[in-house]
Amino acid sequence: EIVLTQSPGTLSLSPGERATLSCRASQSLTNTYIAWYQQKPGQSPRLLIYGESSRATGIPDRFSGSGSGTDFTLTITRLEPEDFAVYYCQQYDTSPWTFGQGTKVEIK
Amino acid sequence: QVQLQESGPGLVKPSQTLSLTCSVSGGYITTGGYYWSWIRQYPGKGLEWIGHIYYSGSTFYNPSLESRVTISVDTSQNQFSLNLTSMTAADTAIYYCTRVRVRRVIIFDYWGQGTPVTVSS
């Protein structure tokens, strides 16, 4: 199965700063078959981004995705207070569909 | 807006079978282009896809769990269910039901609130 490794484990930033989260796949993905989810404490994961950089319904444009092959990035251009959460990547290139272990974005 | 709600026991004894049901509202489980899935999240926060089902009954399972998993659908009740046999402490997790968008993607676009399951005698 494809293993996704996210880095860093924790990102300490201030509101207004730019966040760059990495997701590395153990083998090259055929296309940009990556999705990103946000999870806040006590809540279910929420779909943010999928594919080359399609945003799910209601997701603001400060969230964007990029990458190809084995290296993918989620960028949050200017962090809002509600963006501090854990973020997971998920691949849908090869079954079984797998998730990264998560990156926590915390307030510095 | 589609809503999903899990139901089932929060405590299961080792070796027993876990049975969970997901009730779907705000949309029909027979809507084309969507599968219906179970995902679990371990206490350390890792997420694992268990499997999914189409309203026709076609199923796809994670090979790591395939020997113990059955997912079924009841279109008359707009529900789908998970059975996981031979439970051990390693199966302790929060279990989520989700909708899966499958047209050119395989992404989990709506999630239930999750139901915690503990395996303990």
mmCIF file of N, CA, C and O in Angstrom, chain B residues 13-107:
data_model
loop_
_atom_site.group_PDB
_atom_site.id
_atom_site.type_symbol
_atom_site.label_atom_id
_atom_site.label_comp_id
_atom_site.label_asym_id
_atom_site.label_seq_id
_atom_site.Cartn_x
_atom_site.Cartn_y
_atom_site.Cartn_z
ATOM 1 N N LYS B 13 -16.677 -6.749 23.642
ATOM 2 C CA LYS B 13 -15.731 -7.656 24.297
ATOM 3 C C LYS B 13 -14.787 -8.273 23.254
ATOM 4 O O LYS B 13 -15.165 -8.452 22.087
ATOM 5 N N PRO B 14 -13.574 -8.590 23.674
ATOM 6 C CA PRO B 14 -12.647 -9.260 22.753
ATOM 7 C C PRO B 14 -13.274 -10.520 22.179
ATOM 8 O O PRO B 14 -13.995 -11.249 22.874
ATOM 9 N N SER B 15 -12.993 -10.743 20.904
ATOM 10 C CA SER B 15 -13.469 -11.876 20.096
ATOM 11 C C SER B 15 -14.903 -11.681 19.581
ATOM 12 O O SER B 15 -15.339 -12.445 18.712
ATOM 13 N N GLN B 16 -15.617 -10.692 20.101
ATOM 14 C CA GLN B 16 -16.982 -10.472 19.631
ATOM 15 C C GLN B 16 -16.990 -9.731 18.294
ATOM 16 O O GLN B 16 -15.958 -9.281 17.791
ATOM 17 N N THR B 17 -18.205 -9.589 17.758
ATOM 18 C CA THR B 17 -18.407 -8.883 16.491
ATOM 19 C C THR B 17 -18.967 -7.498 16.741
ATOM 20 O O THR B 17 -19.928 -7.343 17.502
ATOM 21 N N LEU B 18 -18.358 -6.503 16.106
ATOM 22 C CA LEU B 18 -18.862 -5.130 16.162
ATOM 23 C C LEU B 18 -19.895 -4.948 15.051
ATOM 24 O O LEU B 18 -19.640 -5.311 13.888
ATOM 25 N N SER B 19 -21.038 -4.380 15.411
ATOM 26 C CA SER B 19 -22.059 -4.056 14.414
ATOM 27 C C SER B 19 -22.440 -2.593 14.556
ATOM 28 O O SER B 19 -22.892 -2.172 15.620
ATOM 29 N N LEU B 20 -22.237 -1.832 13.499
ATOM 30 C CA LEU B 20 -22.574 -0.412 13.472
ATOM 31 C C LEU B 20 -23.490 -0.141 12.285
ATOM 32 O O LEU B 20 -23.388 -0.786 11.249
ATOM 33 N N THR B 21 -24.350 0.848 12.464
ATOM 34 C CA THR B 21 -25.249 1.276 11.391
ATOM 35 C C THR B 21 -25.066 2.756 11.154
ATOM 36 O O THR B 21 -24.840 3.525 12.096
ATOM 37 N N CYS B 22 -25.152 3.160 9.898
ATOM 38 C CA CYS B 22 -25.079 4.565 9.519
ATOM 39 C C CYS B 22 -26.391 4.950 8.843
ATOM 40 O O CYS B 22 -26.783 4.350 7.829
ATOM 41 N N SER B 23 -27.060 5.928 9.422
ATOM 42 C CA SER B 23 -28.311 6.435 8.847
ATOM 43 C C SER B 23 -28.006 7.690 8.052
ATOM 44 O O SER B 23 -27.355 8.617 8.560
ATOM 45 N N VAL B 24 -28.501 7.722 6.818
ATOM 46 C CA VAL B 24 -28.249 8.841 5.916
ATOM 47 C C VAL B 24 -29.516 9.671 5.785
ATOM 48 O O VAL B 24 -30.605 9.128 5.565
ATOM 49 N N SER B 25 -29.378 10.985 5.927
ATOM 50 C CA SER B 25 -30.511 11.894 5.727
ATOM 51 C C SER B 25 -30.063 13.041 4.828
ATOM 52 O O SER B 25 -28.870 13.281 4.649
ATOM 53 N N GLY B 26 -31.050 13.737 4.266
ATOM 54 C CA GLY B 26 -30.736 14.852 3.383
ATOM 55 C C GLY B 26 -30.328 14.426 1.990
ATOM 56 O O GLY B 26 -29.905 15.259 1.190
ATOM 57 N N GLY B 27 -30.438 13.153 1.699
ATOM 58 C CA GLY B 27 -30.078 12.631 0.385
ATOM 59 C C GLY B 27 -30.348 11.150 0.357
ATOM 60 O O GLY B 27 -30.540 10.523 1.407
ATOM 61 N N TYR B 28 -30.365 10.589 -0.854
ATOM 62 C CA TYR B 28 -30.671 9.174 -0.979
ATOM 63 C C TYR B 28 -29.409 8.353 -1.171
ATOM 64 O O TYR B 28 -28.520 8.720 -1.938
ATOM 65 N N ILE B 29 -29.373 7.237 -0.502
ATOM 66 C CA ILE B 29 -28.229 6.352 -0.598
ATOM 67 C C ILE B 29 -28.143 5.755 -2.000
ATOM 68 O O ILE B 29 -27.083 5.264 -2.410
ATOM 69 N N THR B 30 -29.225 5.826 -2.769
ATOM 70 C CA THR B 30 -29.259 5.281 -4.128
ATOM 71 C C THR B 30 -28.804 6.291 -5.173
ATOM 72 O O THR B 30 -28.834 6.002 -6.368
ATOM 73 N N THR B 31 -28.381 7.476 -4.743
ATOM 74 C CA THR B 31 -27.905 8.483 -5.688
ATOM 75 C C THR B 31 -26.658 7.981 -6.399
ATOM 76 O O THR B 31 -25.693 7.539 -5.757
ATOM 77 N N GLY B 32 -26.669 8.040 -7.719
ATOM 78 C CA GLY B 32 -25.532 7.558 -8.486
ATOM 79 C C GLY B 32 -24.294 8.412 -8.292
ATOM 80 O O GLY B 32 -24.372 9.596 -7.999
ATOM 81 N N GLY B 33 -23.127 7.744 -8.431
ATOM 82 C CA GLY B 33 -21.875 8.482 -8.333
ATOM 83 C C GLY B 33 -21.293 8.543 -6.930
ATOM 84 O O GLY B 33 -20.249 9.154 -6.725
ATOM 85 N N TYR B 34 -21.964 7.922 -5.996
ATOM 86 C CA TYR B 34 -21.476 7.934 -4.613
ATOM 87 C C TYR B 34 -21.466 6.528 -4.026
ATOM 88 O O TYR B 34 -22.408 5.766 -4.207
ATOM 89 N N TYR B 35 -20.379 6.238 -3.328
ATOM 90 C CA TYR B 35 -20.311 5.060 -2.495
ATOM 91 C C TYR B 35 -20.475 5.505 -1.047
ATOM 92 O O TYR B 35 -20.509 6.699 -0.760
ATOM 93 N N TRP B 36 -20.542 4.522 -0.162
ATOM 94 C CA TRP B 36 -20.747 4.796 1.261
ATOM 95 C C TRP B 36 -19.733 3.971 2.026
ATOM 96 O O TRP B 36 -19.588 2.762 1.820
ATOM 97 N N SER B 37 -19.038 4.649 2.939
ATOM 98 C CA SER B 37 -17.791 4.073 3.452
ATOM 99 C C SER B 37 -17.738 4.079 4.976
ATOM 100 O O SER B 37 -18.429 4.849 5.642
ATOM 101 N N TRP B 38 -16.878 3.220 5.501
ATOM 102 C CA TRP B 38 -16.495 3.249 6.911
ATOM 103 C C TRP B 38 -15.006 3.530 7.008
ATOM 104 O O TRP B 38 -14.196 2.920 6.291
ATOM 105 N N ILE B 39 -14.667 4.435 7.907
ATOM 106 C CA ILE B 39 -13.283 4.809 8.199
ATOM 107 C C ILE B 39 -13.143 4.833 9.711
ATOM 108 O O ILE B 39 -14.085 5.213 10.412
ATOM 109 N N ARG B 40 -11.995 4.418 10.211
ATOM 110 C CA ARG B 40 -11.785 4.510 11.650
ATOM 111 C C ARG B 40 -10.546 5.345 11.962
ATOM 112 O O ARG B 40 -9.628 5.454 11.151
ATOM 113 N N GLN B 41 -10.576 5.916 13.158
ATOM 114 C CA GLN B 41 -9.477 6.763 13.612
ATOM 115 C C GLN B 41 -8.994 6.251 14.956
ATOM 116 O O GLN B 41 -9.752 6.209 15.921
ATOM 117 N N TYR B 42 -7.738 5.862 14.977
ATOM 118 C CA TYR B 42 -7.153 5.296 16.190
ATOM 119 C C TYR B 42 -6.916 6.378 17.242
ATOM 120 O O TYR B 42 -6.832 7.559 16.926
ATOM 121 N N PRO B 43 -6.733 5.965 18.485
ATOM 122 C CA PRO B 43 -6.468 6.947 19.545
ATOM 123 C C PRO B 43 -5.260 7.821 19.261
ATOM 124 O O PRO B 43 -5.215 8.963 19.674
ATOM 125 N N GLY B 44 -4.278 7.320 18.527
ATOM 126 C CA GLY B 44 -3.116 8.126 18.149
ATOM 127 C C GLY B 44 -3.409 9.037 16.968
ATOM 128 O O GLY B 44 -2.520 9.741 16.499
ATOM 129 N N LYS B 45 -4.651 9.031 16.498
ATOM 130 C CA LYS B 45 -5.214 9.917 15.467
ATOM 131 C C LYS B 45 -5.045 9.444 14.036
ATOM 132 O O LYS B 45 -5.491 10.120 13.110
ATOM 133 N N GLY B 46 -4.350 8.308 13.797
ATOM 134 C CA GLY B 46 -4.243 7.814 12.430
ATOM 135 C C GLY B 46 -5.599 7.386 11.884
ATOM 136 O O GLY B 46 -6.457 6.880 12.628
ATOM 137 N N LEU B 47 -5.800 7.595 10.580
ATOM 138 C CA LEU B 47 -7.052 7.253 9.905
ATOM 139 C C LEU B 47 -6.854 6.034 9.013
ATOM 140 O O LEU B 47 -5.842 5.929 8.311
ATOM 141 N N GLU B 48 -7.824 5.114 9.027
ATOM 142 C CA GLU B 48 -7.760 3.903 8.206
ATOM 143 C C GLU B 48 -9.085 3.682 7.490
ATOM 144 O O GLU B 48 -10.146 3.619 8.126
ATOM 145 N N TRP B 49 -9.019 3.570 6.162
ATOM 146 C CA TRP B 49 -10.205 3.240 5.381
ATOM 147 C C TRP B 49 -10.513 1.761 5.569
ATOM 148 O O TRP B 49 -9.633 0.912 5.389
ATOM 149 N N ILE B 50 -11.759 1.441 5.915
ATOM 150 C CA ILE B 50 -12.164 0.055 6.150
ATOM 151 C C ILE B 50 -12.755 -0.562 4.892
ATOM 152 O O ILE B 50 -12.430 -1.686 4.504
ATOM 153 N N GLY B 51 -13.636 0.185 4.237
ATOM 154 C CA GLY B 51 -14.254 -0.338 3.035
ATOM 155 C C GLY B 51 -15.425 0.521 2.630
ATOM 156 O O GLY B 51 -15.823 1.430 3.363
ATOM 157 N N HIS B 52 -15.982 0.282 1.420
ATOM 158 C CA HIS B 52 -17.176 0.998 1.033
ATOM 159 C C HIS B 52 -18.084 0.158 0.160
ATOM 160 O O HIS B 52 -17.712 -0.909 -0.313
ATOM 161 N N ILE B 53 -19.302 0.649 0.000
ATOM 162 C CA ILE B 53 -20.358 -0.092 -0.667
ATOM 163 C C ILE B 53 -21.151 0.833 -1.567
ATOM 164 O O ILE B 53 -21.326 2.016 -1.269
ATOM 165 N N TYR B 54 -21.610 0.294 -2.695
ATOM 166 C CA TYR B 54 -22.526 1.010 -3.583
ATOM 167 C C TYR B 54 -23.934 0.550 -3.249
ATOM 168 O O TYR B 54 -24.119 -0.526 -2.664
ATOM 169 N N TYR B 55 -24.928 1.334 -3.634
ATOM 170 C CA TYR B 55 -26.299 0.977 -3.262
ATOM 171 C C TYR B 55 -26.733 -0.356 -3.869
ATOM 172 O O TYR B 55 -27.636 -1.016 -3.362
ATOM 173 N N SER B 56 -26.044 -0.748 -4.955
ATOM 174 C CA SER B 56 -26.359 -2.033 -5.591
ATOM 175 C C SER B 56 -25.871 -3.218 -4.765
ATOM 176 O O SER B 56 -26.260 -4.362 -5.016
ATOM 177 N N GLY B 57 -24.979 -2.932 -3.806
ATOM 178 C CA GLY B 57 -24.416 -3.985 -2.972
ATOM 179 C C GLY B 57 -22.961 -4.299 -3.267
ATOM 180 O O GLY B 57 -22.344 -5.092 -2.548
ATOM 181 N N SER B 58 -22.400 -3.702 -4.312
ATOM 182 C CA SER B 58 -20.976 -3.914 -4.624
ATOM 183 C C SER B 58 -20.121 -3.354 -3.508
ATOM 184 O O SER B 58 -20.333 -2.236 -3.048
ATOM 185 N N THR B 59 -19.156 -4.150 -3.086
ATOM 186 C CA THR B 59 -18.314 -3.742 -1.961
ATOM 187 C C THR B 59 -16.836 -3.748 -2.332
ATOM 188 O O THR B 59 -16.403 -4.484 -3.215
ATOM 189 N N PHE B 60 -16.080 -2.911 -1.630
ATOM 190 C CA PHE B 60 -14.628 -2.851 -1.751
ATOM 191 C C PHE B 60 -14.072 -2.735 -0.340
ATOM 192 O O PHE B 60 -14.496 -1.860 0.412
ATOM 193 N N TYR B 61 -13.139 -3.612 -0.004
ATOM 194 C CA TYR B 61 -12.618 -3.643 1.349
ATOM 195 C C TYR B 61 -11.110 -3.410 1.361
ATOM 196 O O TYR B 61 -10.397 -3.747 0.422
ATOM 197 N N ASN B 62 -10.633 -2.882 2.482
ATOM 198 C CA ASN B 62 -9.204 -2.801 2.717
ATOM 199 C C ASN B 62 -8.688 -4.237 2.887
ATOM 200 O O ASN B 62 -9.198 -4.972 3.740
ATOM 201 N N PRO B 63 -7.691 -4.634 2.110
ATOM 202 C CA PRO B 63 -7.195 -6.019 2.218
ATOM 203 C C PRO B 63 -6.757 -6.400 3.628
ATOM 204 O O PRO B 63 -6.852 -7.563 4.010
ATOM 205 N N SER B 64 -6.318 -5.413 4.401
ATOM 206 C CA SER B 64 -5.849 -5.721 5.756
ATOM 207 C C SER B 64 -6.984 -6.152 6.671
ATOM 208 O O SER B 64 -6.744 -6.751 7.722
ATOM 209 N N LEU B 65 -8.218 -5.852 6.281
ATOM 210 C CA LEU B 65 -9.379 -6.172 7.121
ATOM 211 C C LEU B 65 -10.375 -7.093 6.422
ATOM 212 O O LEU B 65 -11.358 -7.517 7.037
ATOM 213 N N GLU B 66 -10.126 -7.393 5.171
ATOM 214 C CA GLU B 66 -11.119 -8.058 4.326
ATOM 215 C C GLU B 66 -11.661 -9.354 4.919
ATOM 216 O O GLU B 66 -12.846 -9.675 4.758
ATOM 217 N N SER B 67 -10.821 -10.086 5.624
ATOM 218 C CA SER B 67 -11.268 -11.376 6.170
ATOM 219 C C SER B 67 -12.241 -11.211 7.332
ATOM 220 O O SER B 67 -12.925 -12.170 7.703
ATOM 221 N N ARG B 68 -12.331 -10.006 7.884
ATOM 222 C CA ARG B 68 -13.171 -9.802 9.077
ATOM 223 C C ARG B 68 -14.327 -8.840 8.839
ATOM 224 O O ARG B 68 -15.161 -8.651 9.720
ATOM 225 N N VAL B 69 -14.386 -8.210 7.670
ATOM 226 C CA VAL B 69 -15.331 -7.113 7.435
ATOM 227 C C VAL B 69 -16.471 -7.525 6.509
ATOM 228 O O VAL B 69 -16.243 -8.211 5.505
ATOM 229 N N THR B 70 -17.652 -7.062 6.864
ATOM 230 C CA THR B 70 -18.787 -7.110 5.948
ATOM 231 C C THR B 70 -19.493 -5.767 6.028
ATOM 232 O O THR B 70 -19.824 -5.294 7.117
ATOM 233 N N ILE B 71 -19.683 -5.135 4.868
ATOM 234 C CA ILE B 71 -20.479 -3.913 4.785
ATOM 235 C C ILE B 71 -21.713 -4.241 3.957
ATOM 236 O O ILE B 71 -21.602 -4.862 2.893
ATOM 237 N N SER B 72 -22.867 -3.829 4.449
ATOM 238 C CA SER B 72 -24.129 -4.105 3.766
ATOM 239 C C SER B 72 -24.947 -2.827 3.663
ATOM 240 O O SER B 72 -24.663 -1.837 4.353
ATOM 241 N N VAL B 73 -25.947 -2.840 2.803
ATOM 242 C CA VAL B 73 -26.774 -1.651 2.585
ATOM 243 C C VAL B 73 -28.247 -2.030 2.648
ATOM 244 O O VAL B 73 -28.638 -3.116 2.225
ATOM 245 N N ASP B 74 -29.046 -1.129 3.204
ATOM 246 C CA ASP B 74 -30.503 -1.276 3.248
ATOM 247 C C ASP B 74 -31.089 -0.021 2.621
ATOM 248 O O ASP B 74 -31.239 1.010 3.294
ATOM 249 N N THR B 75 -31.389 -0.091 1.329
ATOM 250 C CA THR B 75 -31.869 1.098 0.624
ATOM 251 C C THR B 75 -33.247 1.538 1.115
ATOM 252 O O THR B 75 -33.554 2.732 1.084
ATOM 253 N N SER B 76 -34.043 0.608 1.606
ATOM 254 C CA SER B 76 -35.392 0.975 2.082
ATOM 255 C C SER B 76 -35.324 1.842 3.335
ATOM 256 O O SER B 76 -36.224 2.637 3.596
ATOM 257 N N GLN B 77 -34.264 1.666 4.107
ATOM 258 C CA GLN B 77 -34.078 2.445 5.327
ATOM 259 C C GLN B 77 -33.078 3.581 5.135
ATOM 260 O O GLN B 77 -32.831 4.347 6.067
ATOM 261 N N ASN B 78 -32.484 3.673 3.935
ATOM 262 C CA ASN B 78 -31.436 4.665 3.661
ATOM 263 C C ASN B 78 -30.284 4.532 4.666
ATOM 264 O O ASN B 78 -29.810 5.526 5.234
ATOM 265 N N GLN B 79 -29.863 3.290 4.866
ATOM 266 C CA GLN B 79 -28.825 2.988 5.848
ATOM 267 C C GLN B 79 -27.803 2.024 5.267
ATOM 268 O O GLN B 79 -28.098 1.272 4.325
ATOM 269 N N PHE B 80 -26.630 2.035 5.843
ATOM 270 C CA PHE B 80 -25.666 0.986 5.560
ATOM 271 C C PHE B 80 -24.981 0.594 6.860
ATOM 272 O O PHE B 80 -25.020 1.349 7.841
ATOM 273 N N SER B 81 -24.387 -0.583 6.869
ATOM 274 C CA SER B 81 -23.914 -1.153 8.126
ATOM 275 C C SER B 81 -22.527 -1.756 7.981
ATOM 276 O O SER B 81 -22.082 -2.114 6.885
ATOM 277 N N LEU B 82 -21.875 -1.873 9.125
ATOM 278 C CA LEU B 82 -20.541 -2.474 9.223
ATOM 279 C C LEU B 82 -20.603 -3.612 10.223
ATOM 280 O O LEU B 82 -21.128 -3.444 11.334
ATOM 281 N N ASN B 83 -20.069 -4.755 9.856
ATOM 282 C CA ASN B 83 -19.815 -5.847 10.790
ATOM 283 C C ASN B 83 -18.324 -6.139 10.768
ATOM 284 O O ASN B 83 -17.740 -6.331 9.678
ATOM 285 N N LEU B 84 -17.711 -6.163 11.946
ATOM 286 C CA LEU B 84 -16.287 -6.461 12.057
ATOM 287 C C LEU B 84 -16.130 -7.549 13.109
ATOM 288 O O LEU B 84 -16.460 -7.336 14.286
ATOM 289 N N THR B 85 -15.669 -8.713 12.671
ATOM 290 C CA THR B 85 -15.606 -9.874 13.553
ATOM 291 C C THR B 85 -14.284 -9.933 14.315
ATOM 292 O O THR B 85 -13.344 -9.192 14.024
ATOM 293 N N SER B 86 -14.252 -10.817 15.293
ATOM 294 C CA SER B 86 -13.018 -11.126 16.041
ATOM 295 C C SER B 86 -12.316 -9.880 16.540
ATOM 296 O O SER B 86 -11.124 -9.671 16.300
ATOM 297 N N MET B 87 -13.064 -9.033 17.217
ATOM 298 C CA MET B 87 -12.528 -7.759 17.702
ATOM 299 C C MET B 87 -11.437 -7.980 18.751
ATOM 300 O O MET B 87 -11.540 -8.873 19.607
ATOM 301 N N THR B 88 -10.406 -7.125 18.673
ATOM 302 C CA THR B 88 -9.340 -7.114 19.677
ATOM 303 C C THR B 88 -9.120 -5.668 20.118
ATOM 304 O O THR B 88 -9.685 -4.730 19.530
ATOM 305 N N ALA B 89 -8.260 -5.497 21.090
ATOM 306 C CA ALA B 89 -7.971 -4.154 21.595
ATOM 307 C C ALA B 89 -7.436 -3.250 20.490
ATOM 308 O O ALA B 89 -7.632 -2.032 20.520
ATOM 309 N N ALA B 90 -6.789 -3.839 19.507
ATOM 310 C CA ALA B 90 -6.244 -3.049 18.395
ATOM 311 C C ALA B 90 -7.332 -2.424 17.526
ATOM 312 O O ALA B 90 -7.039 -1.543 16.710
ATOM 313 N N ASP B 91 -8.567 -2.873 17.688
ATOM 314 C CA ASP B 91 -9.693 -2.313 16.932
ATOM 315 C C ASP B 91 -10.364 -1.155 17.658
ATOM 316 O O ASP B 91 -11.345 -0.585 17.160
ATOM 317 N N THR B 92 -9.864 -0.810 18.838
ATOM 318 C CA THR B 92 -10.387 0.347 19.568
ATOM 319 C C THR B 92 -10.120 1.608 18.767
ATOM 320 O O THR B 92 -8.986 1.904 18.395
ATOM 321 N N ALA B 93 -11.178 2.352 18.472
ATOM 322 C CA ALA B 93 -11.056 3.519 17.581
ATOM 323 C C ALA B 93 -12.382 4.272 17.554
ATOM 324 O O ALA B 93 -13.393 3.797 18.080
ATOM 325 N N ILE B 94 -12.358 5.425 16.930
ATOM 326 C CA ILE B 94 -13.597 6.113 16.560
ATOM 327 C C ILE B 94 -13.950 5.646 15.149
ATOM 328 O O ILE B 94 -13.107 5.687 14.245
ATOM 329 N N TYR B 95 -15.183 5.211 14.961
ATOM 330 C CA TYR B 95 -15.628 4.709 13.666
ATOM 331 C C TYR B 95 -16.532 5.766 13.013
ATOM 332 O O TYR B 95 -17.523 6.206 13.615
ATOM 333 N N TYR B 96 -16.147 6.150 11.802
ATOM 334 C CA TYR B 96 -16.915 7.136 11.040
ATOM 335 C C TYR B 96 -17.568 6.474 9.834
ATOM 336 O O TYR B 96 -16.935 5.630 9.172
ATOM 337 N N CYS B 97 -18.779 6.905 9.532
ATOM 338 C CA CYS B 97 -19.336 6.573 8.224
ATOM 339 C C CYS B 97 -19.243 7.829 7.357
ATOM 340 O O CYS B 97 -19.328 8.962 7.862
ATOM 341 N N THR B 98 -19.030 7.635 6.087
ATOM 342 C CA THR B 98 -18.833 8.759 5.174
ATOM 343 C C THR B 98 -19.487 8.491 3.833
ATOM 344 O O THR B 98 -19.769 7.348 3.475
ATOM 345 N N ARG B 99 -19.723 9.561 3.092
ATOM 346 C CA ARG B 99 -20.083 9.430 1.692
ATOM 347 C C ARG B 99 -18.797 9.529 0.886
ATOM 348 O O ARG B 99 -17.904 10.304 1.230
ATOM 349 N N VAL B 100 -18.723 8.766 -0.187
ATOM 350 C CA VAL B 100 -17.532 8.737 -1.029
ATOM 351 C C VAL B 100 -17.903 9.215 -2.422
ATOM 352 O O VAL B 100 -18.753 8.614 -3.092
ATOM 353 N N ARG B 101 -17.297 10.305 -2.862
ATOM 354 C CA ARG B 101 -17.508 10.767 -4.239
ATOM 355 C C ARG B 101 -16.548 9.985 -5.125
ATOM 356 O O ARG B 101 -15.333 9.950 -4.860
ATOM 357 N N VAL B 102 -17.075 9.373 -6.186
ATOM 358 C CA VAL B 102 -16.231 8.461 -6.977
ATOM 359 C C VAL B 102 -16.129 8.819 -8.444
ATOM 360 O O VAL B 102 -15.527 8.096 -9.213
ATOM 361 N N ARG B 103 -16.716 9.931 -8.877
ATOM 362 C CA ARG B 103 -16.595 10.314 -10.288
ATOM 363 C C ARG B 103 -15.271 11.022 -10.477
ATOM 364 O O ARG B 103 -15.102 12.170 -10.101
ATOM 365 N N ARG B 104 -14.277 10.313 -11.027
ATOM 366 C CA ARG B 104 -12.923 10.794 -11.296
ATOM 367 C C ARG B 104 -12.109 11.022 -10.022
ATOM 368 O O ARG B 104 -10.968 11.475 -10.078
ATOM 369 N N VAL B 105 -12.676 10.763 -8.891
ATOM 370 C CA VAL B 105 -11.959 10.902 -7.618
ATOM 371 C C VAL B 105 -12.427 9.778 -6.689
ATOM 372 O O VAL B 105 -13.359 9.052 -7.012
ATOM 373 N N ILE B 106 -11.757 9.644 -5.578
ATOM 374 C CA ILE B 106 -12.279 8.814 -4.481
ATOM 375 C C ILE B 106 -11.992 9.608 -3.225
ATOM 376 O O ILE B 106 -10.915 9.516 -2.621
ATOM 377 N N ILE B 107 -12.961 10.447 -2.858
ATOM 378 C CA ILE B 107 -12.782 11.359 -1.732
ATOM 379 C C ILE B 107 -13.991 11.283 -0.817
ATOM 380 O O ILE B 107 -15.094 10.983 -1.235
#
